[in-house]
XYZ file of C-alpha atoms in Angstrom:
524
model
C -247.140 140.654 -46.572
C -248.133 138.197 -44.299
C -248.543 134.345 -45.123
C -252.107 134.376 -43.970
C -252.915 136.661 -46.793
C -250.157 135.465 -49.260
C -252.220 131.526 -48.858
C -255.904 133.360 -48.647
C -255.061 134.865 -52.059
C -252.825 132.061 -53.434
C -256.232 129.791 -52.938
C -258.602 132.146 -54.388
C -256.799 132.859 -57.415
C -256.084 129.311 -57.758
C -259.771 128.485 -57.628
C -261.490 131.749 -59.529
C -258.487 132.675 -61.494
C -257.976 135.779 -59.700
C -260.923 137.094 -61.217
C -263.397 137.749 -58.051
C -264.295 140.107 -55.313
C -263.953 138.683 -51.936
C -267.109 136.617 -51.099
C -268.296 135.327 -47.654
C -266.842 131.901 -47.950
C -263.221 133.889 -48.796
C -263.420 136.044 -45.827
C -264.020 133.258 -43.208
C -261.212 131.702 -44.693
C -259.515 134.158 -44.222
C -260.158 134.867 -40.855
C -258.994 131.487 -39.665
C -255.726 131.329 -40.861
C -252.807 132.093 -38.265
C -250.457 134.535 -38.665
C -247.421 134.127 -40.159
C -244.374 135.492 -41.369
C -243.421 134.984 -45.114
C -239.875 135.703 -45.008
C -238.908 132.199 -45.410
C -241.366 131.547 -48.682
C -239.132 130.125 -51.473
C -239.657 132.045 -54.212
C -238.004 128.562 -56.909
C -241.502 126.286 -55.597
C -243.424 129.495 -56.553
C -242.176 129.812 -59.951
C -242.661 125.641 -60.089
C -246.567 126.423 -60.089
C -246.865 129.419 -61.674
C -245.218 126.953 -65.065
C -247.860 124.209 -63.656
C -250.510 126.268 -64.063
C -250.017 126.334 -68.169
C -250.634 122.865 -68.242
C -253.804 122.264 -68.034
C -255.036 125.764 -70.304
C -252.644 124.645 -73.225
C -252.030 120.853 -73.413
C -254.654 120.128 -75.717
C -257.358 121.475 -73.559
C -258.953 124.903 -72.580
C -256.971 127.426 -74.533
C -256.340 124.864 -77.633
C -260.180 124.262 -77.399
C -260.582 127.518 -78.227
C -257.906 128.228 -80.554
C -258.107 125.091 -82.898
C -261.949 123.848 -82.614
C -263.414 127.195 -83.752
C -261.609 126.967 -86.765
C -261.069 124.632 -90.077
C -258.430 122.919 -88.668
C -260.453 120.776 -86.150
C -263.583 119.692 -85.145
C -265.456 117.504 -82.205
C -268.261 116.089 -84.064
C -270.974 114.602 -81.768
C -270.517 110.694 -82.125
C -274.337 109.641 -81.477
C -274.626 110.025 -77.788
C -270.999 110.648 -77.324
C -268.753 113.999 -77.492
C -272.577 115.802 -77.166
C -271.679 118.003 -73.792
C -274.894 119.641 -74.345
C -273.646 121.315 -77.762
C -270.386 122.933 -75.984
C -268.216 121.649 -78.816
C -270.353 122.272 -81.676
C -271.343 125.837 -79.977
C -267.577 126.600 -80.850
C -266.951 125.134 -84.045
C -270.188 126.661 -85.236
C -269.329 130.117 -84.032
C -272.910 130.161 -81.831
C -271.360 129.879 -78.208
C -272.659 132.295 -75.884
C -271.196 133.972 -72.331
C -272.317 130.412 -70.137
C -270.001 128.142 -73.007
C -267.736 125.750 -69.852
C -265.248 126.169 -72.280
C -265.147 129.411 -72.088
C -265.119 129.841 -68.325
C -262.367 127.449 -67.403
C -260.030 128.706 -69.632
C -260.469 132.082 -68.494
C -259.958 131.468 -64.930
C -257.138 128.682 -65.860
C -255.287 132.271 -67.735
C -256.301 134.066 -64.741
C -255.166 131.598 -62.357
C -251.870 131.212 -64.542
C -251.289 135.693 -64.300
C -252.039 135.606 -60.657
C -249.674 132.242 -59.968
C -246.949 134.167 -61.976
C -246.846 137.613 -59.802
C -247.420 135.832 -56.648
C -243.441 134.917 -57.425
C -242.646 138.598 -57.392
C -243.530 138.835 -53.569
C -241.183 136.899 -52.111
C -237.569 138.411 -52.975
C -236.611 136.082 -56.352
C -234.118 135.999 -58.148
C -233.177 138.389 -60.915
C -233.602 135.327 -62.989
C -236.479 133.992 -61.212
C -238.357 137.342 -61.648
C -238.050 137.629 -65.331
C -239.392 134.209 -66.104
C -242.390 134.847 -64.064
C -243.387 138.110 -65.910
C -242.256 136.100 -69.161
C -245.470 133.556 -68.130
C -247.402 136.491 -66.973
C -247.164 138.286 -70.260
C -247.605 134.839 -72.005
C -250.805 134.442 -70.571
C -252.065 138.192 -70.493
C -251.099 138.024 -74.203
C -253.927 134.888 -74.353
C -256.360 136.406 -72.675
C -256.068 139.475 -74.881
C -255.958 137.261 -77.627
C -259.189 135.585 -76.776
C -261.624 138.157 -74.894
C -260.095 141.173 -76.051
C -259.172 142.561 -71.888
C -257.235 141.232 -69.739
C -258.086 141.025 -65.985
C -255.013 142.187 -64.021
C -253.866 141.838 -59.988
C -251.314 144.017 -58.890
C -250.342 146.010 -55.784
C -253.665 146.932 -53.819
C -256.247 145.042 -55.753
C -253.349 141.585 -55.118
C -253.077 142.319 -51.367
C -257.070 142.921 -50.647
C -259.306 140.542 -52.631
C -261.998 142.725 -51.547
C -260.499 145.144 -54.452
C -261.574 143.949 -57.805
C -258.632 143.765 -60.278
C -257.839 146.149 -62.876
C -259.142 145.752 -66.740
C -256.869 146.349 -69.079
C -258.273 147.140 -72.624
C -255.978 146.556 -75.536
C -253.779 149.275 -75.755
C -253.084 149.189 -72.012
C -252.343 145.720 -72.345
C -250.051 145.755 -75.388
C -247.952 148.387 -73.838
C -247.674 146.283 -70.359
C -246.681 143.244 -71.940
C -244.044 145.077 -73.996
C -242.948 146.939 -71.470
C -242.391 143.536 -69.182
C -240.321 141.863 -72.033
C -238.240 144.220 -73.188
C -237.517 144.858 -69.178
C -236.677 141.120 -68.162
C -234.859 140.307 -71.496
C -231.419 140.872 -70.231
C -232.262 138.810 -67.207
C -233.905 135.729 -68.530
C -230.734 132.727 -69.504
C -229.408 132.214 -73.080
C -230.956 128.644 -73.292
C -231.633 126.650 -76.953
C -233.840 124.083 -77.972
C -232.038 121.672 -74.607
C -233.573 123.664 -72.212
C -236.495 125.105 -74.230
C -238.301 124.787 -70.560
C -237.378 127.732 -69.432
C -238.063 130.914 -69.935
C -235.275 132.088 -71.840
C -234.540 135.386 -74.265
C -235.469 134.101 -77.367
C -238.951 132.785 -76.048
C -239.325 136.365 -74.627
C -238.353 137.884 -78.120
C -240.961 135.429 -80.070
C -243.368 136.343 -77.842
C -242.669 140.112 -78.695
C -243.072 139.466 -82.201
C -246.676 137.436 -82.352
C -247.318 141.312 -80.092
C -246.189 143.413 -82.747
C -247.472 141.509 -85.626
C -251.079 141.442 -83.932
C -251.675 144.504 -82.438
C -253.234 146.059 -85.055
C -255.815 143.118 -85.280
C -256.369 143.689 -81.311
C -257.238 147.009 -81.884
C -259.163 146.736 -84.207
C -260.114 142.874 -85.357
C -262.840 144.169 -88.424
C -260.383 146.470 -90.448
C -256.719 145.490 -88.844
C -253.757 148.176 -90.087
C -249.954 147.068 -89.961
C -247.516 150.112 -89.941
C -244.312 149.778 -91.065
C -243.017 150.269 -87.482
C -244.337 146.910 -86.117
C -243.704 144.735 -88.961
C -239.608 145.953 -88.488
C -240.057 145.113 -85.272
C -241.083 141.682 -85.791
C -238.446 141.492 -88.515
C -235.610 142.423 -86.369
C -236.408 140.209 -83.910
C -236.930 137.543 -85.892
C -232.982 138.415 -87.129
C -231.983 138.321 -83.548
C -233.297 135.362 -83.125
C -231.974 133.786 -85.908
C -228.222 135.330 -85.028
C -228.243 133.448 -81.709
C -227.214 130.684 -83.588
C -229.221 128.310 -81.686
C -232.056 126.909 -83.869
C -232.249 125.783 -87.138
C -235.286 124.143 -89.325
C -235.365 120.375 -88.816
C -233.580 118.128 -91.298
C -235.721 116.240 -93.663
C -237.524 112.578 -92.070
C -237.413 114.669 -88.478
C -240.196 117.377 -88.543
C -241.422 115.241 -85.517
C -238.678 115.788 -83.414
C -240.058 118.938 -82.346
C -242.743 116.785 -81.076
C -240.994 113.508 -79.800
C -241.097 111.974 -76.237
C -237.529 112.953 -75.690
C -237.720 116.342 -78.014
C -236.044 118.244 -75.445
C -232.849 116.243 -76.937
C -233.525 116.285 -80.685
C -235.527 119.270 -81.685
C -233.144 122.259 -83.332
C -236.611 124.180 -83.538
C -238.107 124.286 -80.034
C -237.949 127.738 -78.177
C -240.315 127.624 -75.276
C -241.815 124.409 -74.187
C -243.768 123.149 -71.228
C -241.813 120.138 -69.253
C -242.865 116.656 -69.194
C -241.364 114.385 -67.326
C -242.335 111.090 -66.074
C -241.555 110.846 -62.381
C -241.340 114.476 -61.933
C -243.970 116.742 -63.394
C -245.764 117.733 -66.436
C -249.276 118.120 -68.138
C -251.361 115.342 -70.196
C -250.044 115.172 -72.702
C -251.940 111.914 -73.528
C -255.060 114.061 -74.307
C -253.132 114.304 -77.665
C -253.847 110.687 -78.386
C -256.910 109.808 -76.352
C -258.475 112.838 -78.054
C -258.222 111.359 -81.750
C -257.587 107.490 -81.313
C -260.467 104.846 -81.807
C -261.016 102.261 -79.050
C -259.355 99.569 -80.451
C -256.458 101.311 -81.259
C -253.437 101.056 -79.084
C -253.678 102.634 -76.699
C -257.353 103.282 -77.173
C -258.314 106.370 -77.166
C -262.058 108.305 -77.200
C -262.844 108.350 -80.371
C -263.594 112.209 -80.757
C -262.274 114.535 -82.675
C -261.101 115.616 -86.350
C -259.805 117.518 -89.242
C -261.688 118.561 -92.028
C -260.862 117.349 -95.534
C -260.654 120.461 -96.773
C -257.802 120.901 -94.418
C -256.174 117.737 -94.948
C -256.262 118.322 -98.842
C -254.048 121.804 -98.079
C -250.939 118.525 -97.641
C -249.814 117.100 -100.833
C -248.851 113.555 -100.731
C -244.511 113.984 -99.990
C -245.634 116.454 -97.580
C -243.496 115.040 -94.212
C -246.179 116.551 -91.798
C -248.979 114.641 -93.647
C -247.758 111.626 -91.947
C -244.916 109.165 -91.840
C -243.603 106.298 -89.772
C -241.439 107.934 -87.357
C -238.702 105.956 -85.853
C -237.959 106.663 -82.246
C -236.964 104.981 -79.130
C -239.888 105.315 -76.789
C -241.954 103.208 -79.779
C -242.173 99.975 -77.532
C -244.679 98.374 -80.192
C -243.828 95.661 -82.974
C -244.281 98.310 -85.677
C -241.201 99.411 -84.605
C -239.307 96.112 -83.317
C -240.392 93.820 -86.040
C -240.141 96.770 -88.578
C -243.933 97.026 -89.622
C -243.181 100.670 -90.332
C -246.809 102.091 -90.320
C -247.524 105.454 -90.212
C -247.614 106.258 -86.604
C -247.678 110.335 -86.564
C -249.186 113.196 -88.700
C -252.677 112.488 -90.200
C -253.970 109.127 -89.935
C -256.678 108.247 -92.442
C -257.906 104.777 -94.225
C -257.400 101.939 -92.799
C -256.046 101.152 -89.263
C -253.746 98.707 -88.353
C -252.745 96.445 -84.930
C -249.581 97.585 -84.273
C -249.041 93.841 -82.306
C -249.869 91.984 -85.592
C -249.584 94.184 -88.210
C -253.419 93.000 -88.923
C -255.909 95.868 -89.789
C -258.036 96.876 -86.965
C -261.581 96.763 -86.964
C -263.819 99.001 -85.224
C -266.102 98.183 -82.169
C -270.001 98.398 -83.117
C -270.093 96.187 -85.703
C -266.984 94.350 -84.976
C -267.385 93.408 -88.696
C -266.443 96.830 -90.134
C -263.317 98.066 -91.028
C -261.451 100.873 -88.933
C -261.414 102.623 -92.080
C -261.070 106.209 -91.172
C -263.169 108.642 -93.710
C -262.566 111.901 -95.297
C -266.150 112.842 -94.618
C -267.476 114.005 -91.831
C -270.572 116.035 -89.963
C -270.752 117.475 -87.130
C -273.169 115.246 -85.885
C -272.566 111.419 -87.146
C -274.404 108.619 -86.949
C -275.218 105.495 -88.763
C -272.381 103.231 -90.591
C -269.552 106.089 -90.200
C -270.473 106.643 -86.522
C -266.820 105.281 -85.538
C -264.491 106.148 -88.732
C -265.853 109.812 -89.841
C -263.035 112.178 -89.389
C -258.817 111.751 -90.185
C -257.151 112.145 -87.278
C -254.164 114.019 -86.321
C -251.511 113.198 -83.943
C -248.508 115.486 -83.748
C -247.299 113.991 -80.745
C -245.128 110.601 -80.884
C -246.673 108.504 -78.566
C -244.348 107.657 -75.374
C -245.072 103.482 -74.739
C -241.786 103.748 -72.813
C -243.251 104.906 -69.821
C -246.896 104.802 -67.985
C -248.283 107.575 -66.245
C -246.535 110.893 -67.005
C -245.441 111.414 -70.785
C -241.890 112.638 -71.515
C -243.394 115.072 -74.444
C -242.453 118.233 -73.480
C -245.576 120.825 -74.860
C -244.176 123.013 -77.600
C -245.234 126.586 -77.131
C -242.733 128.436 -79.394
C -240.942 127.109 -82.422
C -238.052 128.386 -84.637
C -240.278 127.297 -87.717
C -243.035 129.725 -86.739
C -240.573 132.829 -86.552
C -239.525 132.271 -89.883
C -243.229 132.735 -91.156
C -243.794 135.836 -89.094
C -240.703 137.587 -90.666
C -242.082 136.840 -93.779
C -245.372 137.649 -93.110
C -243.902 140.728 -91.697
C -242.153 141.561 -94.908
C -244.906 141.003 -96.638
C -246.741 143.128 -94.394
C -244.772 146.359 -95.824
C -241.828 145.865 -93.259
C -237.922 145.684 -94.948
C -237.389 142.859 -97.005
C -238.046 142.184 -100.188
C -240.939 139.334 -101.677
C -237.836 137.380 -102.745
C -236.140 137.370 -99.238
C -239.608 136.148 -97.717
C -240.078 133.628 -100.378
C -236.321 132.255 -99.654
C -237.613 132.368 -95.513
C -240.782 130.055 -96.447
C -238.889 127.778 -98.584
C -236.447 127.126 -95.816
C -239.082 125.319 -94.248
C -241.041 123.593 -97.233
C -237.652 121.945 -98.616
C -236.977 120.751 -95.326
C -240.831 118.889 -95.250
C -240.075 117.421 -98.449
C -242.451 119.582 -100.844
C -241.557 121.717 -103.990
C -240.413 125.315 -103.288
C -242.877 128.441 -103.894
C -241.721 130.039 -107.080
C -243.839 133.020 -105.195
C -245.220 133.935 -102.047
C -248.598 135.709 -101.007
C -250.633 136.463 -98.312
C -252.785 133.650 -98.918
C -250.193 130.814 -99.571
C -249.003 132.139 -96.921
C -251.403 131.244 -94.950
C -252.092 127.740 -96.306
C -247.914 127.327 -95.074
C -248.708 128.399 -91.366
C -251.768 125.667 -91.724
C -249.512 122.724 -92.823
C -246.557 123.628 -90.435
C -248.235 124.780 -87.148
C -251.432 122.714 -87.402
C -252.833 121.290 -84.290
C -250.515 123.846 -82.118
C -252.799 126.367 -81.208
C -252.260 128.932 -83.839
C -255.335 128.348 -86.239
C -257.678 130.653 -84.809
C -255.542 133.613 -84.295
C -253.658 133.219 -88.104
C -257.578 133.192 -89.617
C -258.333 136.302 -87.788
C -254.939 138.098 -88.384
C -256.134 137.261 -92.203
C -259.492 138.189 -92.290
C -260.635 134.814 -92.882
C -261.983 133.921 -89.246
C -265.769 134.704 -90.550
C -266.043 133.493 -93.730
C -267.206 129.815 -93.991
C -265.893 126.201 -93.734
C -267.295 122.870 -94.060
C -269.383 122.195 -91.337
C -269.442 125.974 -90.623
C -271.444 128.823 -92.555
C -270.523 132.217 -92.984
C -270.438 134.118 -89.616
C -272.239 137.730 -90.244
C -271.440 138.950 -86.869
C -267.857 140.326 -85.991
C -268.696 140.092 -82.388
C -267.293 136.369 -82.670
C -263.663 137.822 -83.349
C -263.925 137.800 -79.722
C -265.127 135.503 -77.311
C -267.622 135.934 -74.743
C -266.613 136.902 -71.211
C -268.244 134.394 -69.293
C -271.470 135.312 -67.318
C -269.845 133.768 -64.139
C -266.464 136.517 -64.195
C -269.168 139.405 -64.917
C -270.966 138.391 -62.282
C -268.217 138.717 -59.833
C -265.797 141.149 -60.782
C -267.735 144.887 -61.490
C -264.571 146.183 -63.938
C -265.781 143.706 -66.149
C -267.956 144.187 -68.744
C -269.439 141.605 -71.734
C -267.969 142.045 -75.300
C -270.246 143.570 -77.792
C -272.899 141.991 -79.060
C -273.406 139.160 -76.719
């Protein structure tokens, strides 16, 4: 290939997610560039963006948008004039977005950006190692896309050398059997790392990955009335035991569930199996958005003041719960909670009263000045009046890193041990080997570990209600809900959605408009 092509389409797939036809604007571009021979393209700065280009879908933006607002688990509420966006967030938690949603559109052609970015490393002679991990992030991201809009929007040999060529469509099935078919191929080739190096793409990340395919496929074919044979459900159990056999992971001690989550977690977590890196000085995503997201103005550091739980989410915790929210002791807490020993609560849910983390004072908020920053259960999804400021607890999984300024030292946790554990029990539970008592001893793993009272049973629905304390906030919500058949019945702030097509989102008008293999989901 030659470099003026390999930069014309590294640009436009970059830009449009490599989603487009060649337009007029392309082909000048085109046209201009030199010649060039790509020989001496290094394949390691390649794979360096094609990880980049996760950043910015699942930090706490596009893809978690999509994946966490539309559900129970979190909300945006408009704030008076503020978080409004011309409805974009309620739209989403209210289940009445449509195909022109912003939300919608940048995260598909962030995905499509991060699929292209990921077998534009295949061109240029990588590695055996270097190869796998970019079709691990390829299939990672096909499997979102899937996830989300129900197709997935693929480049590959002519359609990735002409952008004149629009790029392949592949419906469900198709796109199960590719992604399977790429992980169960680069496997052998991808490193043996742990929880250390949970950065790279390693076999265990690929193996999760297989399992959340297996144990959703039949909800991808078929999202109304979902099926689970027997021969998936083993095949997320088995994995799961491979996993597990590696010896590499185990469920975090009691007092550190938040070491998953901590600004130097790629240290202390035993859990972590595929993260995104963070590292001040060197690269990484914002991982601030966690915080500014959630945290009032006067708290430190401010933050925007935006968005939420629901009560009815926060009430799923019972008070010893460990993920509810503690004081977490760590090293990158510069503040005098830590140094002077305040000890408040500085991770999990924060609700009631606010304190100043200086002078151990509680805060109050900005307009009046006079009120407590008290914050409520209560909440709309429009606010106003006296609770304009305080409606809404906040979560904050992320430990915040004062120890540095700019780039955060959080690496983004994709994959966890923890979450393997419930999908070989949901498996089991599912009809696949096992028996109810070996799932109930998998869940319980976990829940003595958080510091709550074993199940002395284990269903579907509690089930559920487990994934919802241990994964919230991590992008998981929407996809659980739907897997459960709970996605359209309703939630504060939410009614009852009568219309399936919303198991699905909408392809955005913009990608229909320029790519003729694509065509909008039903219904919309």
């Amino acid at each position: 290939m030659k470099l003026k092509s390999i930069l014309y389409l590294a640009l436009a797939g970059t830009l449009m997610g490599g989603t487009i036809s060649c337009t007029k604007l392309n082909e000048e571009f085109n046209s201009e560039l030199e010649e060039g021979d790509a020989s001496n393209v290094d394949a390691t700065g390649l794979l360096i963006t094609a990880y980049n280009s996760l950043n910015t879908p699942y930090q706490q933006e596009q893809r978690w948008v999509l994946q966490e607002i539309s559900t129970d688990a979190a909300m945006a509420p408009t704030r008076g004039g503020d978080w409004d966006d011309n409805g974009m967030h309620r739209a989403i938690h209210l289940h009445t977005w449509n195909a022109d949603n912003g939300y919608m559109n940048n995260t598909f052609v962030s995905l499509g950006s991060a699929i292209f970015n990921a077998t534009n490393v295949l061109q240029f002679n990588p590695s055996a190692q270097q190869a796998a991990e970019a079709r691990f992030l390829r299939a990672l991201t096909m499997f979102d896309m899937l996830d989300l809009w129900g197709v997935v929007p693929l480049r590959e040999g002519e359609s990735f050398e002409d952008f004149r060529i629009a790029p392949e469509v592949l419906q469900p099935q198709a796109a199960m059997d590719y992604i399977i078919k790429d992980l169960e191929e680069i496997i052998a080739s991808l490193p043996d790392n742990g929880p250390n190096a949970a950065y790279i793409a390693n076999k265990n990340a690929a193996k999760t990955l297989l399992m959340k395919v297996y144990l959703n496929k039949g909800t991808f074919l078929n999202r109304q009335a979902p099926t689970y044979p027997a021969e998936d459900m083993n095949k997320v159990i088995s994995l799961a035991k491979e996993i597990t056999a590696s010896g590499k992971y185990s469920v975090a001690a009691k007092g550190k569930y938040f070491d998953n989550f901590a600004p130097d977690n790629d240290a202390k977590s035993t859990e972590n199996i595929f993260t995104l890196f963070n590292k001040n000085g060197e690269r990484g995503g914002n991982v601030d958005r966690t915080w500014n997201t959630i945290a009032h103005y006067n708290m430190r550091p401010g933050g925007w003041n935006g968005w939420c739980t629901l009560s009815d989410y926060y009430d799923k915790f019972s008070a010893t719960d460990e993920r509810r929210g503690i004081y977490y002791d760590y090293p990158a807490d510069t503040t005098s909670n830590r140094k002077k020993n305040f000890h408040r609560q500085n991770v999990g849910f924060f609700a009631g009263q606010q304190y100043n983390w200086t002078t151990n004072q509680p805060l109050m908020a900005r307009n009046p000045s006079s009120a407590p920053l008290s914050f409520t259960a209560a909440v709309t999804i429009r606010t106003s009046g006296a609770t304009l400021e305080t409606a809404g607890i906040r979560p904050m999984k992320y430990a915040f890193d004062y120890a540095v300024t700019g780039q955060r030292n959080n690496d983004w946790v994709v994959f966890r041990y923890a979450d393997v554990l419930l999908m070989q029990a949901e498996a089991i539970l599912r009809g696949g080997t096992g028996s109810p008592a070996e799932a109930l001893t998998l869940v319980n793993s976990i829940r003595t570990n958080r510091n709550v009272p074993a199940f002395t049973s284990l269903t579907l629905d509690n089930l559920l209600d487990e994934r919802a304390r241990e994964l919230y906030w991590e992008g998981w919500r929407r996809q659980d809900l739907i897997r459960f058949g709970k996605f359209l019945q309703p939630w504060q702030e939410k009614q009852v959605t009568n219309d399936p097509k919303v198991l699905v989102f909408a392809i955005p008008s913009q990608q229909i408009a320029v790519n003729p293999n694509l065509t909008q989901n039903e219904g919309y």
